[in-house]
Coordinates of C-alpha atoms and ligand atoms in Angstrom, one line a residue:
M1324 CA 0.0 0.0 0.0
S1325 CA 1.3 3.4 -0.9
P1326 CA 2.2 5.7 2.1
V1327 CA -0.3 8.4 3.2
K1328 CA 1.2 11.8 2.1
V1329 CA 1.1 14.5 4.7
I1330 CA 2.0 18.2 4.9
I1331 CA 3.2 19.3 8.3
C1332 CA 2.1 22.9 9.2
G1333 CA 4.1 24.6 11.9
A1334 CA 7.1 22.4 10.8
K1335 CA 9.8 24.4 12.5
G1336 CA 8.1 24.4 15.9
R1337 CA 8.6 22.0 18.8
M1338 CA 5.7 19.8 17.7
G1339 CA 6.5 20.2 14.0
R1340 CA 10.0 18.9 14.4
T1341 CA 8.8 16.0 16.5
L1342 CA 6.1 15.1 13.9
I1343 CA 8.6 15.1 11.1
A1344 CA 11.0 12.9 13.1
C1345 CA 8.3 10.4 14.0
A1346 CA 6.9 10.3 10.4
Q1347 CA 10.4 9.6 9.0
G1348 CA 10.4 6.3 10.9
D1349 CA 7.0 5.2 9.6
P1350 CA 6.8 3.4 6.3
E1351 CA 3.0 4.1 6.1
L1352 CA 3.7 7.9 5.9
Q1353 CA 5.5 10.3 3.6
V1354 CA 6.0 14.0 4.5
V1355 CA 5.6 15.8 1.2
A1356 CA 6.0 19.3 2.4
E1357 CA 7.0 21.2 5.6
I1358 CA 5.2 24.6 6.0
D1359 CA 6.0 27.3 8.5
Q1360 CA 5.4 31.0 8.8
G1361 CA 5.8 32.8 5.4
D1362 CA 5.6 29.6 3.3
D1363 CA 2.7 29.2 0.8
L1364 CA 0.6 26.2 1.5
V1365 CA -1.3 26.7 -1.8
K1366 CA 1.8 25.8 -3.8
V1367 CA 2.2 22.3 -2.2
I1368 CA -1.3 21.3 -1.1
S1369 CA -2.0 19.2 -4.2
R1370 CA 0.8 16.8 -3.2
A1371 CA -0.9 15.7 0.0
D1372 CA -3.6 13.4 1.2
A1373 CA -3.7 15.1 4.6
I1374 CA -2.6 18.2 6.4
V1375 CA -1.4 18.1 10.0
D1376 CA -1.6 21.5 11.7
F1377 CA 0.4 22.2 14.9
S1378 CA 1.1 25.9 14.3
V1379 CA -0.6 29.0 15.8
R1380 CA -4.3 29.6 16.4
E1381 CA -4.3 32.5 13.9
A1382 CA -3.2 30.1 11.0
T1383 CA -5.8 27.4 11.5
A1384 CA -8.7 29.1 9.7
T1385 CA -6.7 29.6 6.5
V1386 CA -5.3 26.1 6.6
A1387 CA -8.9 24.7 7.1
K1388 CA -10.3 26.7 4.2
L1389 CA -7.6 25.5 1.9
A1390 CA -7.9 21.9 3.0
A1391 CA -11.7 22.0 2.3
K1392 CA -11.2 23.7 -1.1
H1393 CA -8.7 21.0 -2.1
K1394 CA -10.5 18.1 -0.4
K1395 CA -7.7 17.1 1.9
A1396 CA -8.2 15.4 5.3
L1397 CA -7.1 17.7 8.2
V1398 CA -5.7 17.0 11.6
I1399 CA -5.7 20.0 14.0
G1400 CA -3.5 19.9 17.0
T1401 CA -3.2 23.7 17.4
T1402 CA -5.0 25.0 20.5
G1403 CA -6.3 28.2 22.0
H1404 CA -8.8 29.2 19.3
G1405 CA -11.5 31.7 19.9
D1406 CA -15.2 31.3 19.0
Q1407 CA -14.8 33.0 15.6
E1408 CA -11.8 30.9 14.7
K1409 CA -13.6 27.7 15.7
K1410 CA -16.6 28.6 13.6
V1411 CA -14.5 28.8 10.4
V1412 CA -13.2 25.3 11.1
L1413 CA -16.7 24.0 11.8
D1414 CA -17.9 25.4 8.5
V1415 CA -15.5 23.2 6.5
L1416 CA -16.6 19.9 8.0
K1417 CA -19.2 19.1 5.3
A1418 CA -16.4 18.9 2.7
I1419 CA -13.6 17.0 4.5
P1420 CA -12.8 14.7 7.5
V1421 CA -11.3 16.8 10.3
V1422 CA -9.7 15.2 13.4
W1423 CA -9.5 18.0 16.0
S1424 CA -8.2 17.2 19.4
A1425 CA -6.7 19.3 22.2
N1426 CA -4.5 16.3 23.0
F1427 CA -3.5 13.4 20.8
S1428 CA -1.8 11.2 23.4
T1429 CA -3.3 7.8 24.1
G1430 CA -2.8 8.3 27.9
V1431 CA -4.6 11.7 28.0
N1432 CA -7.5 10.2 26.0
T1433 CA -7.7 7.5 28.6
L1434 CA -7.7 10.3 31.2
F1435 CA -10.7 11.9 29.5
W1436 CA -12.5 8.6 29.7
L1437 CA -11.6 8.0 33.3
T1438 CA -12.6 11.5 34.3
Q1439 CA -16.1 11.0 32.9
K1440 CA -16.4 7.6 34.7
A1441 CA -15.1 9.0 38.0
A1442 CA -17.4 12.1 37.9
E1443 CA -20.4 9.8 37.3
I1444 CA -19.4 7.5 40.2
V1445 CA -18.5 10.1 42.9
G1446 CA -21.5 12.4 42.1
N1447 CA -22.0 16.1 42.5
E1448 CA -21.4 16.2 46.3
W1449 CA -17.7 15.9 45.6
E1450 CA -15.8 19.0 44.4
A1451 CA -13.8 18.6 41.2
E1452 CA -11.0 20.8 40.0
V1453 CA -8.3 20.6 37.2
V1454 CA -4.6 21.5 37.6
E1455 CA -2.3 21.7 34.6
T1456 CA 1.5 22.4 34.3
H1457 CA 3.4 23.3 31.2
H1458 CA 6.7 24.9 30.0
T1459 CA 7.0 28.7 30.2
A1460 CA 6.8 29.2 26.4
K1461 CA 3.2 27.8 26.2
K1462 CA 1.0 30.6 24.9
D1463 CA -2.5 29.6 26.0
A1464 CA -3.7 29.0 29.6
P1465 CA -5.5 27.0 30.7
S1466 CA -4.3 24.4 28.2
G1467 CA -6.7 23.0 25.6
T1468 CA -6.6 19.7 27.4
A1469 CA -7.6 21.3 30.7
K1470 CA -10.5 23.0 28.9
R1471 CA -11.6 19.6 27.5
L1472 CA -11.4 18.1 31.0
Q1473 CA -13.6 21.0 32.3
E1474 CA -16.1 20.3 29.5
I1475 CA -16.3 16.6 30.4
L1476 CA -16.8 17.6 34.1
K1477 CA -19.5 20.1 33.2
H1478 CA -21.3 17.7 30.9
V1479 CA -21.5 15.1 33.7
R1480 CA -22.0 17.4 36.7
G1481 CA -24.0 20.3 35.2
K1482 CA -21.7 22.9 36.8
D1483 CA -18.4 24.5 36.2
A1484 CA -15.1 23.0 37.5
P1485 CA -12.2 25.5 38.0
A1486 CA -8.9 25.0 36.2
H1487 CA -5.5 26.2 37.5
A1488 CA -2.6 26.7 35.1
L1489 CA 1.1 26.6 36.2
R1490 CA 3.9 27.7 33.8
I1491 CA 7.2 26.2 35.0
G1492 CA 10.5 25.3 33.4
D1493 CA 10.4 22.8 30.5
V1494 CA 7.4 20.7 31.6
V1495 CA 6.0 19.0 28.5
G1496 CA 2.5 18.7 29.9
D1497 CA 0.9 17.5 33.2
H1498 CA -2.8 17.3 33.9
T1499 CA -4.5 16.3 37.1
V1500 CA -8.2 16.1 37.9
I1501 CA -8.8 16.2 41.7
F1502 CA -12.1 15.1 43.2
G1503 CA -12.6 15.8 46.9
T1504 CA -15.1 15.4 49.7
P1505 CA -14.6 15.5 53.5
G1506 CA -12.4 12.5 54.4
E1507 CA -11.1 11.5 51.0
R1508 CA -9.6 12.7 47.8
L1509 CA -9.2 11.1 44.4
E1510 CA -6.6 12.3 41.9
L1511 CA -6.2 11.2 38.3
T1512 CA -2.9 12.4 36.7
H1513 CA -1.3 12.1 33.3
R1514 CA 2.3 13.3 32.8
A1515 CA 3.8 13.6 29.3
A1516 CA 7.5 13.1 29.3
S1517 CA 8.1 13.9 25.6
R1518 CA 6.2 15.3 22.6
E1519 CA 6.4 12.0 20.8
S1520 CA 3.1 10.8 22.4
F1521 CA 1.2 13.7 20.8
A1522 CA 3.1 13.4 17.5
R1523 CA 2.5 9.6 17.2
G1524 CA -1.2 10.1 18.0
A1525 CA -1.6 12.9 15.4
L1526 CA 0.1 10.9 12.7
R1527 CA -2.1 7.9 13.6
A1528 CA -5.1 10.3 13.3
A1529 CA -3.9 11.4 9.8
K1530 CA -3.7 7.8 8.5
W1531 CA -7.2 7.2 10.0
A1532 CA -8.7 10.4 8.7
V1533 CA -8.0 9.8 5.0
K1534 CA -10.3 6.8 5.2
Q1535 CA -13.3 8.6 6.8
K1536 CA -16.3 10.4 5.5
P1537 CA -16.4 14.2 5.8
G1538 CA -17.2 15.3 9.4
L1539 CA -15.7 16.2 12.8
Y1540 CA -13.8 13.6 14.7
D1541 CA -11.5 13.6 17.7
M1542 CA -8.9 11.2 19.1
Q1543 CA -11.6 9.3 21.0
D1544 CA -13.0 8.3 17.6
V1545 CA -9.5 7.4 16.3
L1546 CA -8.9 5.2 19.3
G1547 CA -12.4 3.7 19.2
L1548 CA -13.2 4.9 22.8
R1549 CA -16.8 5.8 22.0
Ligands
NAD2255 P1 5.9 26.3 18.6 O1 5.8 27.8 18.9 O2 7.2 25.6 19.0 O3 5.7 26.1 17.0 C1 4.7 26.8 16.3 C2 5.3 26.9 14.9 O4 4.2 27.4 14.0 C3 6.5 27.9 14.8 O5 7.5 27.2 14.1 C4 5.9 29.0 14.0 O6 6.9 29.7 13.2 C5 4.9 28.4 13.1 N1 3.9 29.3 12.5 C6 3.6 30.5 12.9 N2 2.7 31.1 12.1 C7 2.5 30.1 11.1 C8 1.7 30.1 10.0 N3 0.9 31.2 9.6 N4 1.7 29.0 9.2 C9 2.5 27.9 9.5 N5 3.3 27.9 10.6 C10 3.3 29.0 11.4 O7 4.7 25.6 19.3 P2 4.5 24.0 19.6 O8 4.9 23.8 21.0 O9 5.1 23.2 18.6 O10 2.9 23.9 19.6 C11 2.2 24.2 18.4 C12 0.7 24.2 18.8 O11 0.3 22.8 19.1 C13 0.3 25.0 20.0 O12 -1.0 25.5 19.8 C14 0.2 24.0 21.1 O13 -0.7 24.3 22.2 C15 -0.4 22.8 20.3 N6 -0.1 21.5 20.9 C16 -1.1 20.5 20.8 C17 -0.9 19.3 21.3 C18 -2.0 18.3 21.0 O14 -1.8 17.1 21.3 N7 -3.1 18.7 20.4 C19 0.3 18.9 21.9 C20 1.3 19.8 22.0 C21 1.1 21.1 21.5

């Protein structure tokens, strides 16, 4: 079978470099172009089956419109989008498959699942809060992953759960959900030690996306966790 051809957007960044390194070791993938700030995606887009975007939130809308116009599958790892930026992406879903996830690691997607189950079990009498820690260069706070954990908690509990963001040193990404009630506490923690877990998940999502019908998917769909 011929490899899935991908374009990496945000190629010079921390995630972009990791994605390229991981893809190079995968015979099922071929990186056909590396795009960063100032490069023209239009010139290379016809070479690809899928675009993997880990750049900046301001770039995602343009990438999404081009992917839809040229009927290319899209994987979005970039975080921190506002409502207007999200709307542009949601508008392209009728044309192409989009896998959009705040976190592509298998462990974090397991944390999402466990958080839902724990919230259902302990019930609304317990308090629930989210704590996340990242490196000092991270632009958005709280992280997209922390916001997703808040959404899961709100969906189950019907009320907001606070999130606390710490920016320290070179931490790749730690997330803890703390449930508490007088007399006991339950903590669910995921710690990412390298960016490879995100990169491998996003590349797995790209291979999966090219076989899907147009629509919005996330890593839970890719992993079959629904
Ligand atoms: P980074 O700052 O190291 O890299 C971003 C890159 O995007 C830079 O090289 C920058 O030059 C480039 N860029 C800027 N404007 C661009 C444009 N218009 N077109 C193309 N490229 C452009 O950041 P990072 O740590 O690699 O993270 C990138 C994004 O991925 C962030 O939003 C981060 O929160 C997110 N992220 C998501 C996951 C996940 O699993 N979903 C995991 C880690 C990081």
